[in-house]
PDB file of C-alpha atoms in Angstrom:
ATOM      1  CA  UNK W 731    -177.026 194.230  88.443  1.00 75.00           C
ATOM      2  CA  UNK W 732    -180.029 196.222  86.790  1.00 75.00           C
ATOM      3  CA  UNK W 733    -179.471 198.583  89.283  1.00 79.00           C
ATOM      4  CA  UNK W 734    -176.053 198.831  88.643  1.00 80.00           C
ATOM      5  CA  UNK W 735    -176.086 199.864  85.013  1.00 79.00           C
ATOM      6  CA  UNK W 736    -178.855 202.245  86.021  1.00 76.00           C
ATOM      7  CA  UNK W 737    -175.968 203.866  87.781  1.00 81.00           C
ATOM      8  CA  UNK W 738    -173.422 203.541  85.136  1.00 83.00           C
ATOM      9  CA  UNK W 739    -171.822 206.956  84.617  1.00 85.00           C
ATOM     10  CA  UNK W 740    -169.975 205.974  81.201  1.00 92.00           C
ATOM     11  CA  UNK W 741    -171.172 203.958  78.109  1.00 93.00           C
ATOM     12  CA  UNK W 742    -168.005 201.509  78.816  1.00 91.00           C
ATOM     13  CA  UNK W 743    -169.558 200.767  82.213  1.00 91.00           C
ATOM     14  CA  UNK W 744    -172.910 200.250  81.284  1.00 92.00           C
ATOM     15  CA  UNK W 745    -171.619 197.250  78.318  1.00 93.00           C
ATOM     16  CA  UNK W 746    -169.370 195.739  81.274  1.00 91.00           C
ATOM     17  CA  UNK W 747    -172.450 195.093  83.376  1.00 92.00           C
ATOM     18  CA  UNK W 748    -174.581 194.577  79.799  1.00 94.00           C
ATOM     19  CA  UNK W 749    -171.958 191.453  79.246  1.00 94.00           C
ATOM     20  CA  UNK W 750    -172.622 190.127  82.745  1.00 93.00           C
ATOM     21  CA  UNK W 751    -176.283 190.000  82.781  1.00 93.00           C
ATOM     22  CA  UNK W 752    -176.007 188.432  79.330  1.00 95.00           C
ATOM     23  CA  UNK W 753    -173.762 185.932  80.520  1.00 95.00           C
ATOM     24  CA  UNK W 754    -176.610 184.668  83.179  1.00 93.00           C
ATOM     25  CA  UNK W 755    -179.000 184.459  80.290  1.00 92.00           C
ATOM     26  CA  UNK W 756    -180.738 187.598  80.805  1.00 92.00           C
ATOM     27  CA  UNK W 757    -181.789 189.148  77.770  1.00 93.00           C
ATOM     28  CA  UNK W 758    -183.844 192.018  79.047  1.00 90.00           C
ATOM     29  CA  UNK W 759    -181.785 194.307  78.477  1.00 91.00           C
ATOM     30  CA  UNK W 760    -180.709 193.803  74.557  1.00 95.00           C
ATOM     31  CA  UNK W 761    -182.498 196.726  73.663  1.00 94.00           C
ATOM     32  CA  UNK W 762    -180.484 199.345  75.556  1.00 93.00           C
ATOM     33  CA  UNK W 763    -177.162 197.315  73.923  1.00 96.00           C
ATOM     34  CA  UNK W 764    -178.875 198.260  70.858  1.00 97.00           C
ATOM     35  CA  UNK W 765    -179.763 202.075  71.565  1.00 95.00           C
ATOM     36  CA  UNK W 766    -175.521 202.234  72.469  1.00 95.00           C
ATOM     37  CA  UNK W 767    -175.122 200.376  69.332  1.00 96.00           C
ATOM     38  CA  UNK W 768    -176.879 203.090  67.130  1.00 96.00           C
ATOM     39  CA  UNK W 769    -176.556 206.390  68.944  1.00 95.00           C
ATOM     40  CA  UNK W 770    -172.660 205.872  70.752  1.00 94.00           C
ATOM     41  CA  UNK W 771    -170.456 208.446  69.165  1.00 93.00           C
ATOM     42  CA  UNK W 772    -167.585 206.504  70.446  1.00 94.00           C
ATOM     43  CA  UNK W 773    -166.027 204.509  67.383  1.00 94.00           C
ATOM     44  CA  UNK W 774    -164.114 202.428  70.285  1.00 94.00           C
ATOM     45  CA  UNK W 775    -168.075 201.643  72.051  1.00 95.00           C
ATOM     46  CA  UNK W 776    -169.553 201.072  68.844  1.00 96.00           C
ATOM     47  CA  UNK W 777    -167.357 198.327  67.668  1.00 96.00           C
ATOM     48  CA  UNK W 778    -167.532 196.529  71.242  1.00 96.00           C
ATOM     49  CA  UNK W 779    -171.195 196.884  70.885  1.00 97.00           C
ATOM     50  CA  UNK W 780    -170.644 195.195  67.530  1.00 98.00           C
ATOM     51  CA  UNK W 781    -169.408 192.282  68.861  1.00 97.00           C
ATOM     52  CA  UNK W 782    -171.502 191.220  71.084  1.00 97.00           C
ATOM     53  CA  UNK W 783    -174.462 192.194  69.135  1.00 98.00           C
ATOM     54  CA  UNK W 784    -173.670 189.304  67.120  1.00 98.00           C
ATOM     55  CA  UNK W 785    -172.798 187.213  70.034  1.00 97.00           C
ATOM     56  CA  UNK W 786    -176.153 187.462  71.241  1.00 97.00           C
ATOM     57  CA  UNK W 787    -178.465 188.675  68.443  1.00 98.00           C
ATOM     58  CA  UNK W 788    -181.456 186.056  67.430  1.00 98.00           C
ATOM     59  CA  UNK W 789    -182.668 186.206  63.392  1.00 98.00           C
ATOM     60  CA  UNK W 790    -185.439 188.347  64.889  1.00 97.00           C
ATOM     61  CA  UNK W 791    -183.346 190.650  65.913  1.00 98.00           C
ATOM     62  CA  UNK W 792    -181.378 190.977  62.825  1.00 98.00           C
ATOM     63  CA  UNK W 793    -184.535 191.228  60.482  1.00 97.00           C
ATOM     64  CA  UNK W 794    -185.615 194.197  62.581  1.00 97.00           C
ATOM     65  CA  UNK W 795    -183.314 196.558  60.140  1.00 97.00           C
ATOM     66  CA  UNK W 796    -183.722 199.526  63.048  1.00 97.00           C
ATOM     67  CA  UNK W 797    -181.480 197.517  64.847  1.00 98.00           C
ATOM     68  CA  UNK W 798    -178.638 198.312  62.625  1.00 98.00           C
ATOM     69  CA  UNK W 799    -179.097 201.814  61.768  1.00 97.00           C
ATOM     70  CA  UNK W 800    -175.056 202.301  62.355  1.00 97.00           C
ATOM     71  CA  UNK W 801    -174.640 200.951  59.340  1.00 97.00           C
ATOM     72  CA  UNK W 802    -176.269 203.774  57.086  1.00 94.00           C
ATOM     73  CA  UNK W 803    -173.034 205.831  57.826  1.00 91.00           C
ATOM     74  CA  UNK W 804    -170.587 203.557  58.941  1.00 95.00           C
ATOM     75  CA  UNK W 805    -166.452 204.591  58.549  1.00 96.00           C
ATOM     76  CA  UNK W 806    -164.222 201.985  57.177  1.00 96.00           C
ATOM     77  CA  UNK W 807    -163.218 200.500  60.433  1.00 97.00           C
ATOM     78  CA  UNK W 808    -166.707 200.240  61.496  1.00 97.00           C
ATOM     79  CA  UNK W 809    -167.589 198.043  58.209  1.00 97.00           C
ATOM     80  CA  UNK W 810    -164.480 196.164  58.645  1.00 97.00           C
ATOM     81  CA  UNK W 811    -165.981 195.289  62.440  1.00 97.00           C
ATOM     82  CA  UNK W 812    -169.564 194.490  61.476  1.00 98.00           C
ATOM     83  CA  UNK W 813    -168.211 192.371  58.329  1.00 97.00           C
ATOM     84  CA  UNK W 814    -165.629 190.292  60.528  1.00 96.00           C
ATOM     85  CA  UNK W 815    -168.271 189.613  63.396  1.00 97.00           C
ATOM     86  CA  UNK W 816    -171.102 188.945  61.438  1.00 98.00           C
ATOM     87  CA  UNK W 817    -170.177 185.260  61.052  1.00 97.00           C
ATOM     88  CA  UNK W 818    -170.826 185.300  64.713  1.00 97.00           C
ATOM     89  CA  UNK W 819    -174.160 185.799  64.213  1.00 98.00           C
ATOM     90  CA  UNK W 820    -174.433 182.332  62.746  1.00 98.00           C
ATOM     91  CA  UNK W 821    -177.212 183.796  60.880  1.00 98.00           C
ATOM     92  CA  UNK W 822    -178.232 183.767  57.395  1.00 98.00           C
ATOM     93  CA  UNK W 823    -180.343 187.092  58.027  1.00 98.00           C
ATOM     94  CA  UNK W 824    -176.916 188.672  58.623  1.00 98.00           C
ATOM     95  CA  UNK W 825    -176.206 188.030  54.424  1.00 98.00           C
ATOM     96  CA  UNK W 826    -178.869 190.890  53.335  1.00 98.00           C
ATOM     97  CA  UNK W 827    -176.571 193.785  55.429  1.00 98.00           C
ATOM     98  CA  UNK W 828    -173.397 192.489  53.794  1.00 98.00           C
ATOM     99  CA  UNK W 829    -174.776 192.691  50.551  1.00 98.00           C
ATOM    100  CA  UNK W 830    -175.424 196.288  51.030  1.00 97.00           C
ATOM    101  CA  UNK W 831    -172.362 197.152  52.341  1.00 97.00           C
ATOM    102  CA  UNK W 832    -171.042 195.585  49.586  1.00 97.00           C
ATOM    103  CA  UNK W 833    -173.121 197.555  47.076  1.00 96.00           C
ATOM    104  CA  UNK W 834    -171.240 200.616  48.903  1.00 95.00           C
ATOM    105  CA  UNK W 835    -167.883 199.611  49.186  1.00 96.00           C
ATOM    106  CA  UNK W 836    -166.852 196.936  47.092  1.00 94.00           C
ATOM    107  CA  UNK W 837    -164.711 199.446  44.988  1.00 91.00           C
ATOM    108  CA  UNK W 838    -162.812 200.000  48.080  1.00 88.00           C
ATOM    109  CA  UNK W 839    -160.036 196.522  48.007  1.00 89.00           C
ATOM    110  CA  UNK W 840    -159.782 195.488  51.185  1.00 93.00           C
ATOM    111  CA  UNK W 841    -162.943 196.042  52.504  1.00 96.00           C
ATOM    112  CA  UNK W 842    -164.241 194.248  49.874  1.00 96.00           C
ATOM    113  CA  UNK W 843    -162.314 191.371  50.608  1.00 96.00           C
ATOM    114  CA  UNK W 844    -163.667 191.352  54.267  1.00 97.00           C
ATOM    115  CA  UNK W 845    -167.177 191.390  53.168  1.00 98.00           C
ATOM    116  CA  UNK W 846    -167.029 188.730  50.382  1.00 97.00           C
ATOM    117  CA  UNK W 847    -165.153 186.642  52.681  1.00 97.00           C
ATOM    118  CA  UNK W 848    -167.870 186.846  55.368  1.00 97.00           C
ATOM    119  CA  UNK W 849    -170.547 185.817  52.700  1.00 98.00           C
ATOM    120  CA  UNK W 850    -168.627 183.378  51.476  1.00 97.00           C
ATOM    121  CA  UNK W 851    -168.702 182.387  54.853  1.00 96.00           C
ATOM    122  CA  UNK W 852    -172.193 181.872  55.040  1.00 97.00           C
ATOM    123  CA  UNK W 853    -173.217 180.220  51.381  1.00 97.00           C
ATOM    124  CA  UNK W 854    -169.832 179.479  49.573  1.00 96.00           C
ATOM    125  CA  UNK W 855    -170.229 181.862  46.421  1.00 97.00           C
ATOM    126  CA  UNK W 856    -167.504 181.793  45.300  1.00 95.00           C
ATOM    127  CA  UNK W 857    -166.893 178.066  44.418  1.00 93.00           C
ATOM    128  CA  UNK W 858    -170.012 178.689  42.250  1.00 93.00           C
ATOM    129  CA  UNK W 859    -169.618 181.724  41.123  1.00 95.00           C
ATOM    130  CA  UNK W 860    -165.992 182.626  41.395  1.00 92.00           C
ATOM    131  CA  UNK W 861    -164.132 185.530  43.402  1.00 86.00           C
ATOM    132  CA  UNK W 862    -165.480 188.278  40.433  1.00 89.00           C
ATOM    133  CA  UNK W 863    -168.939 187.650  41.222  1.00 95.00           C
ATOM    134  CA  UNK W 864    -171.409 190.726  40.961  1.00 96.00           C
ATOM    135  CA  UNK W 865    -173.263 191.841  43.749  1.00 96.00           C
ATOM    136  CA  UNK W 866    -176.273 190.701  42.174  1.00 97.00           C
ATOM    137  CA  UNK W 867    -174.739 187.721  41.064  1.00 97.00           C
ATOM    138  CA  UNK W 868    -173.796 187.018  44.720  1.00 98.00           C
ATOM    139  CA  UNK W 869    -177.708 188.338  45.686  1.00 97.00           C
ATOM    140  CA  UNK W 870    -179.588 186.113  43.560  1.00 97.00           C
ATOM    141  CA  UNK W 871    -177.608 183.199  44.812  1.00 97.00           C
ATOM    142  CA  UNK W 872    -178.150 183.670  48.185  1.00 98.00           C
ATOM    143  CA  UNK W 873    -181.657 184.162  47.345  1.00 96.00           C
ATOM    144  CA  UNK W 874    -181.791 180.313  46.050  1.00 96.00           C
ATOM    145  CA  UNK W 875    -179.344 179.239  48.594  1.00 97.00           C
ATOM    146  CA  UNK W 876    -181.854 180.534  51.069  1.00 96.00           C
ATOM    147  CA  UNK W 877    -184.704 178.231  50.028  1.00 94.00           C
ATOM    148  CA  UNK W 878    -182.801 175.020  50.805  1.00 92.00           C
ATOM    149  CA  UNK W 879    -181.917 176.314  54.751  1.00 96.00           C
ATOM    150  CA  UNK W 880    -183.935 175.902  57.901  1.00 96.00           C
ATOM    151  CA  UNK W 881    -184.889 179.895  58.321  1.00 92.00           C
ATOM    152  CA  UNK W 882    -185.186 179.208  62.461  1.00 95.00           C
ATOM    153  CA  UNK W 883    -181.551 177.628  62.467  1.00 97.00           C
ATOM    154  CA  UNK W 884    -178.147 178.946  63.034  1.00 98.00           C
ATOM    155  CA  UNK W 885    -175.271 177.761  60.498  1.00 97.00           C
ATOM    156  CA  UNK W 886    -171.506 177.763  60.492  1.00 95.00           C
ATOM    157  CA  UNK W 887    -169.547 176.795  57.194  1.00 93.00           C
ATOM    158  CA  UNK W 888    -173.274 175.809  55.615  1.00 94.00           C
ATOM    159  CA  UNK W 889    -173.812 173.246  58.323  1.00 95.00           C
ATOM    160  CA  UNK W 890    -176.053 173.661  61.477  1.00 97.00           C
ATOM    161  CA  UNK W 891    -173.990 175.128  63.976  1.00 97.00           C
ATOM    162  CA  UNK W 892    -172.601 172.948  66.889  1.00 97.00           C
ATOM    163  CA  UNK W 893    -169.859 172.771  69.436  1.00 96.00           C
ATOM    164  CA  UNK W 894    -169.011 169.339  68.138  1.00 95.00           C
ATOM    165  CA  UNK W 895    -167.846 170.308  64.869  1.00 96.00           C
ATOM    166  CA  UNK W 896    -165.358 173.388  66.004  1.00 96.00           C
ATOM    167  CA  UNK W 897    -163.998 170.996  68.920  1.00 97.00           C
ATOM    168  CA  UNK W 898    -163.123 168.736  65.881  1.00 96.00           C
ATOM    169  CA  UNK W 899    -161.510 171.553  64.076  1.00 96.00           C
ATOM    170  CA  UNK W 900    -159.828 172.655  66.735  1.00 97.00           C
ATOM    171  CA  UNK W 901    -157.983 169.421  67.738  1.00 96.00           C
ATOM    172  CA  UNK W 902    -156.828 168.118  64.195  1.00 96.00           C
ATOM    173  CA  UNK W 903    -154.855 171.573  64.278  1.00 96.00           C
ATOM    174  CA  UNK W 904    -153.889 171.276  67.474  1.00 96.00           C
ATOM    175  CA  UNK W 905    -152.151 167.482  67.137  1.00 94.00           C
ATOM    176  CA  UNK W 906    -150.785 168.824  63.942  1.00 94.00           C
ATOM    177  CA  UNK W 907    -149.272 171.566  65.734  1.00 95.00           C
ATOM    178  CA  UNK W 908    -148.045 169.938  68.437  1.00 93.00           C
ATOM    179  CA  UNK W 909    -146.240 167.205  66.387  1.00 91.00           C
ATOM    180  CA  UNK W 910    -144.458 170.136  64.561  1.00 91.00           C
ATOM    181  CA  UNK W 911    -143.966 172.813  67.301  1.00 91.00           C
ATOM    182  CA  UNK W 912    -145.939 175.294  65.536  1.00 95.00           C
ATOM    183  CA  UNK W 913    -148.446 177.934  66.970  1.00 96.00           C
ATOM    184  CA  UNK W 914    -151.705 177.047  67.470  1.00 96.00           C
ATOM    185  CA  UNK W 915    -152.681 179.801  64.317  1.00 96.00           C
ATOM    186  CA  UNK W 916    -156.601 179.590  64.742  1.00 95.00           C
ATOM    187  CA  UNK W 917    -158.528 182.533  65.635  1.00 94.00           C
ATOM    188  CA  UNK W 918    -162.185 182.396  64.827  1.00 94.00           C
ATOM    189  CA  UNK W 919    -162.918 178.953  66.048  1.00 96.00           C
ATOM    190  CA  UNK W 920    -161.135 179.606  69.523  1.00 96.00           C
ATOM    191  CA  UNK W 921    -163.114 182.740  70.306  1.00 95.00           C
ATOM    192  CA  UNK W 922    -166.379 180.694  68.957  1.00 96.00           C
ATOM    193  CA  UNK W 923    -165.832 177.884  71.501  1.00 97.00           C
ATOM    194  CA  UNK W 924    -165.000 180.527  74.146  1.00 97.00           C
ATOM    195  CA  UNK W 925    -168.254 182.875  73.582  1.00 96.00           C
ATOM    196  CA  UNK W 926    -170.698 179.790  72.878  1.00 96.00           C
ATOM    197  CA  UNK W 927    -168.984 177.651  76.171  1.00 96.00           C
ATOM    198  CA  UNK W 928    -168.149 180.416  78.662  1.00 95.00           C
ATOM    199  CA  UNK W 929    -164.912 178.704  79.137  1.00 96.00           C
ATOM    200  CA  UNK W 930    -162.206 179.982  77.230  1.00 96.00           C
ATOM    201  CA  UNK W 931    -159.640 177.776  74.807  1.00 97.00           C
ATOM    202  CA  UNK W 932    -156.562 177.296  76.581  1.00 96.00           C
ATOM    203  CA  UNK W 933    -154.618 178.821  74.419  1.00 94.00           C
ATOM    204  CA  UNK W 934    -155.026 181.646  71.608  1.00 94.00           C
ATOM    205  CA  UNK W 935    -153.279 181.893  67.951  1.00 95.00           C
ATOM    206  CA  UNK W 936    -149.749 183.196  68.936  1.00 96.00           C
ATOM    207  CA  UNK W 937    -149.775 179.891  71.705  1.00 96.00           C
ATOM    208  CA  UNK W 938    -146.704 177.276  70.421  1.00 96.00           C
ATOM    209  CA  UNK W 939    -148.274 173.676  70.908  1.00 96.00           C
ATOM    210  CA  UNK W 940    -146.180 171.253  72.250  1.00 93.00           C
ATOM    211  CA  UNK W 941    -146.190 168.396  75.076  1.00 88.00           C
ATOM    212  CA  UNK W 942    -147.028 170.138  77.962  1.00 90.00           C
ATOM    213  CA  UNK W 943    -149.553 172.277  76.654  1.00 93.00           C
ATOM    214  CA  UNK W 944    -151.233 169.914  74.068  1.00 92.00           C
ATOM    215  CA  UNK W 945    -153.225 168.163  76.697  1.00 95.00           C
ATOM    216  CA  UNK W 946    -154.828 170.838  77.995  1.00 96.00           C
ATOM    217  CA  UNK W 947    -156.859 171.129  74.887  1.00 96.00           C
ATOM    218  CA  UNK W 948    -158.052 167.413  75.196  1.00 95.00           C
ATOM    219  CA  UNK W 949    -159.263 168.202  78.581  1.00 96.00           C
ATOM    220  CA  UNK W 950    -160.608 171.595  77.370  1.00 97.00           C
ATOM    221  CA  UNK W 951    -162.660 169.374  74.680  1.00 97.00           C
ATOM    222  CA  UNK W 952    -163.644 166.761  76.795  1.00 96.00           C
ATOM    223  CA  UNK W 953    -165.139 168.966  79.327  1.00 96.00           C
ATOM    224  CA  UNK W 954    -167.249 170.309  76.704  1.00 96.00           C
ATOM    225  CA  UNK W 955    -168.461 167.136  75.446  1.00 95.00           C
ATOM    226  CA  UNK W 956    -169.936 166.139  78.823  1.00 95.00           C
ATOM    227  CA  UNK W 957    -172.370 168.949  78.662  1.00 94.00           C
ATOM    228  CA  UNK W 958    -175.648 169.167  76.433  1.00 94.00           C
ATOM    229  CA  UNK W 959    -175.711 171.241  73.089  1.00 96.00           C
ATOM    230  CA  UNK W 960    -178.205 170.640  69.941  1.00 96.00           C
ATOM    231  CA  UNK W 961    -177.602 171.393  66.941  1.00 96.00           C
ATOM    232  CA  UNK W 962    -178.502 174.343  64.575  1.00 97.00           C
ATOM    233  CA  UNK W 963    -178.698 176.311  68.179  1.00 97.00           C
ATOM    234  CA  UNK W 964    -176.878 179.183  68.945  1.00 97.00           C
ATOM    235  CA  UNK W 965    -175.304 179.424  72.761  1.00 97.00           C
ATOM    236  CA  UNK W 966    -173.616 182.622  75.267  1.00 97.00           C
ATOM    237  CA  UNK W 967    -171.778 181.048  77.667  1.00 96.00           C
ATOM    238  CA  UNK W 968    -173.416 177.549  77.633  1.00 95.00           C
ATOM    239  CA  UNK W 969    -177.114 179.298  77.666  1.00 94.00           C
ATOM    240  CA  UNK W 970    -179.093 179.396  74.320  1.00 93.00           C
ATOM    241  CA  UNK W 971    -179.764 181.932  72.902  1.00 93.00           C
TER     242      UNK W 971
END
């Protein structure tokens, strides 16, 4: 497979067979996802790269700021990508880029929104410090939120990620759905489940839930809880990261 993306003859190729060799648990190769990351001058490569980035990356990686040198000159859409994924990361390091992109752009509406809603994300700010917080209103509190957090663990909604809690999420909407015939309307915790798992939900946010789908989730859920996961650890396709 190593030989393969030697090969590789575009920068799409070379991420296809990138994902792969990530998805056996093979790491080796992050840096060269990272050299696409900061040198593609494809806006379409760059925001794949994005994504997985912060599928895979570890806190080490994200406190090494040459790994996100994109962001010094970043368009709009890029910001929008790297703000939206970030919560991904599942990492608190991730805060410190968001609060510089925020610096940048937070006169521009809807990017702002996107960023403050990714740090909110991370440490709630706003119930503290309401929606008009300052940038270094929203700085110094994740400088004090930071003191009270595990720096080695990964966290979703301010709790140490695990499987386990988005499984739980993901079937009180779906029995509410189902009862009412209404779409399934989740998109972040699917595609969570999906990257950390290597099996993908059964159904995405457009999907209507309703008796003969309904049970697929169950066994979806069920399969998952058979297998090992710890908490506060981050997983690609059922391999820690």
């Amino acid at each position: 497979m190593k030989e393969s993306i030697l090969r590789s003859k575009t920068e799409q190729d070379i991420i296809l067979q990138l994902v792969e060799l990530f998805k056996l648990g093979d790491f080796t190769q992050k840096t060269l996802l990272i050299h696409l990351l900061n040198h593609s001058e494809d806006e379409a490569v760059l925001n794949l790269c994005i994504r997985i980035f912060c599928s895979i990356c570890t806190h080490e990686d994200l406190r090494d700021s040459n790994n996100l040198l994109f962001l010094e000159n970043a368009t709009e859409d890029v910001v929008h990508t790297f703000a939206s994924a970030a919560v991904t990361t599942l990492s608190l390091e991730a805060v410190p880029y968001l609060l510089a992109l925020l610096e940048d752009w937070d006169e521009i509406n809807d990017t702002s929104i996107i960023i403050r809603d990714s740090i909110d994300a991370f440490i709630e700010f706003e119930e503290h410090l309401g929606d008009g917080a300052t940038v270094e209103e929203i700085g110094h509190y994740y400088l004090e939120y930071i003191n009270s957090c595990n720096s080695e663990k990964y966290y979703y909604n301010q709790k140490n990620a695990f499987i386990g809690n988005l499984t739980k999420k993901l079937i009180e909407r779906v029995m509410i759905a189902a009862n009412t015939g209404q779409r399934l309307e989740m998109e972040l915790v699917p595609s969570l489940l999906s990257i950390w798992s290597g099996e993908k939900v059964p159904g995405d946010y457009y999907t209507v839930i309703n008796a003969d789908n309904y049970k697929g989730f169950i066994n979806y859920v069920e399969g998952l809880s058979k297998k090992n996961w710890e908490k506060g650890h981050k997983y690609f396709y059922g391999l820690k990261v």
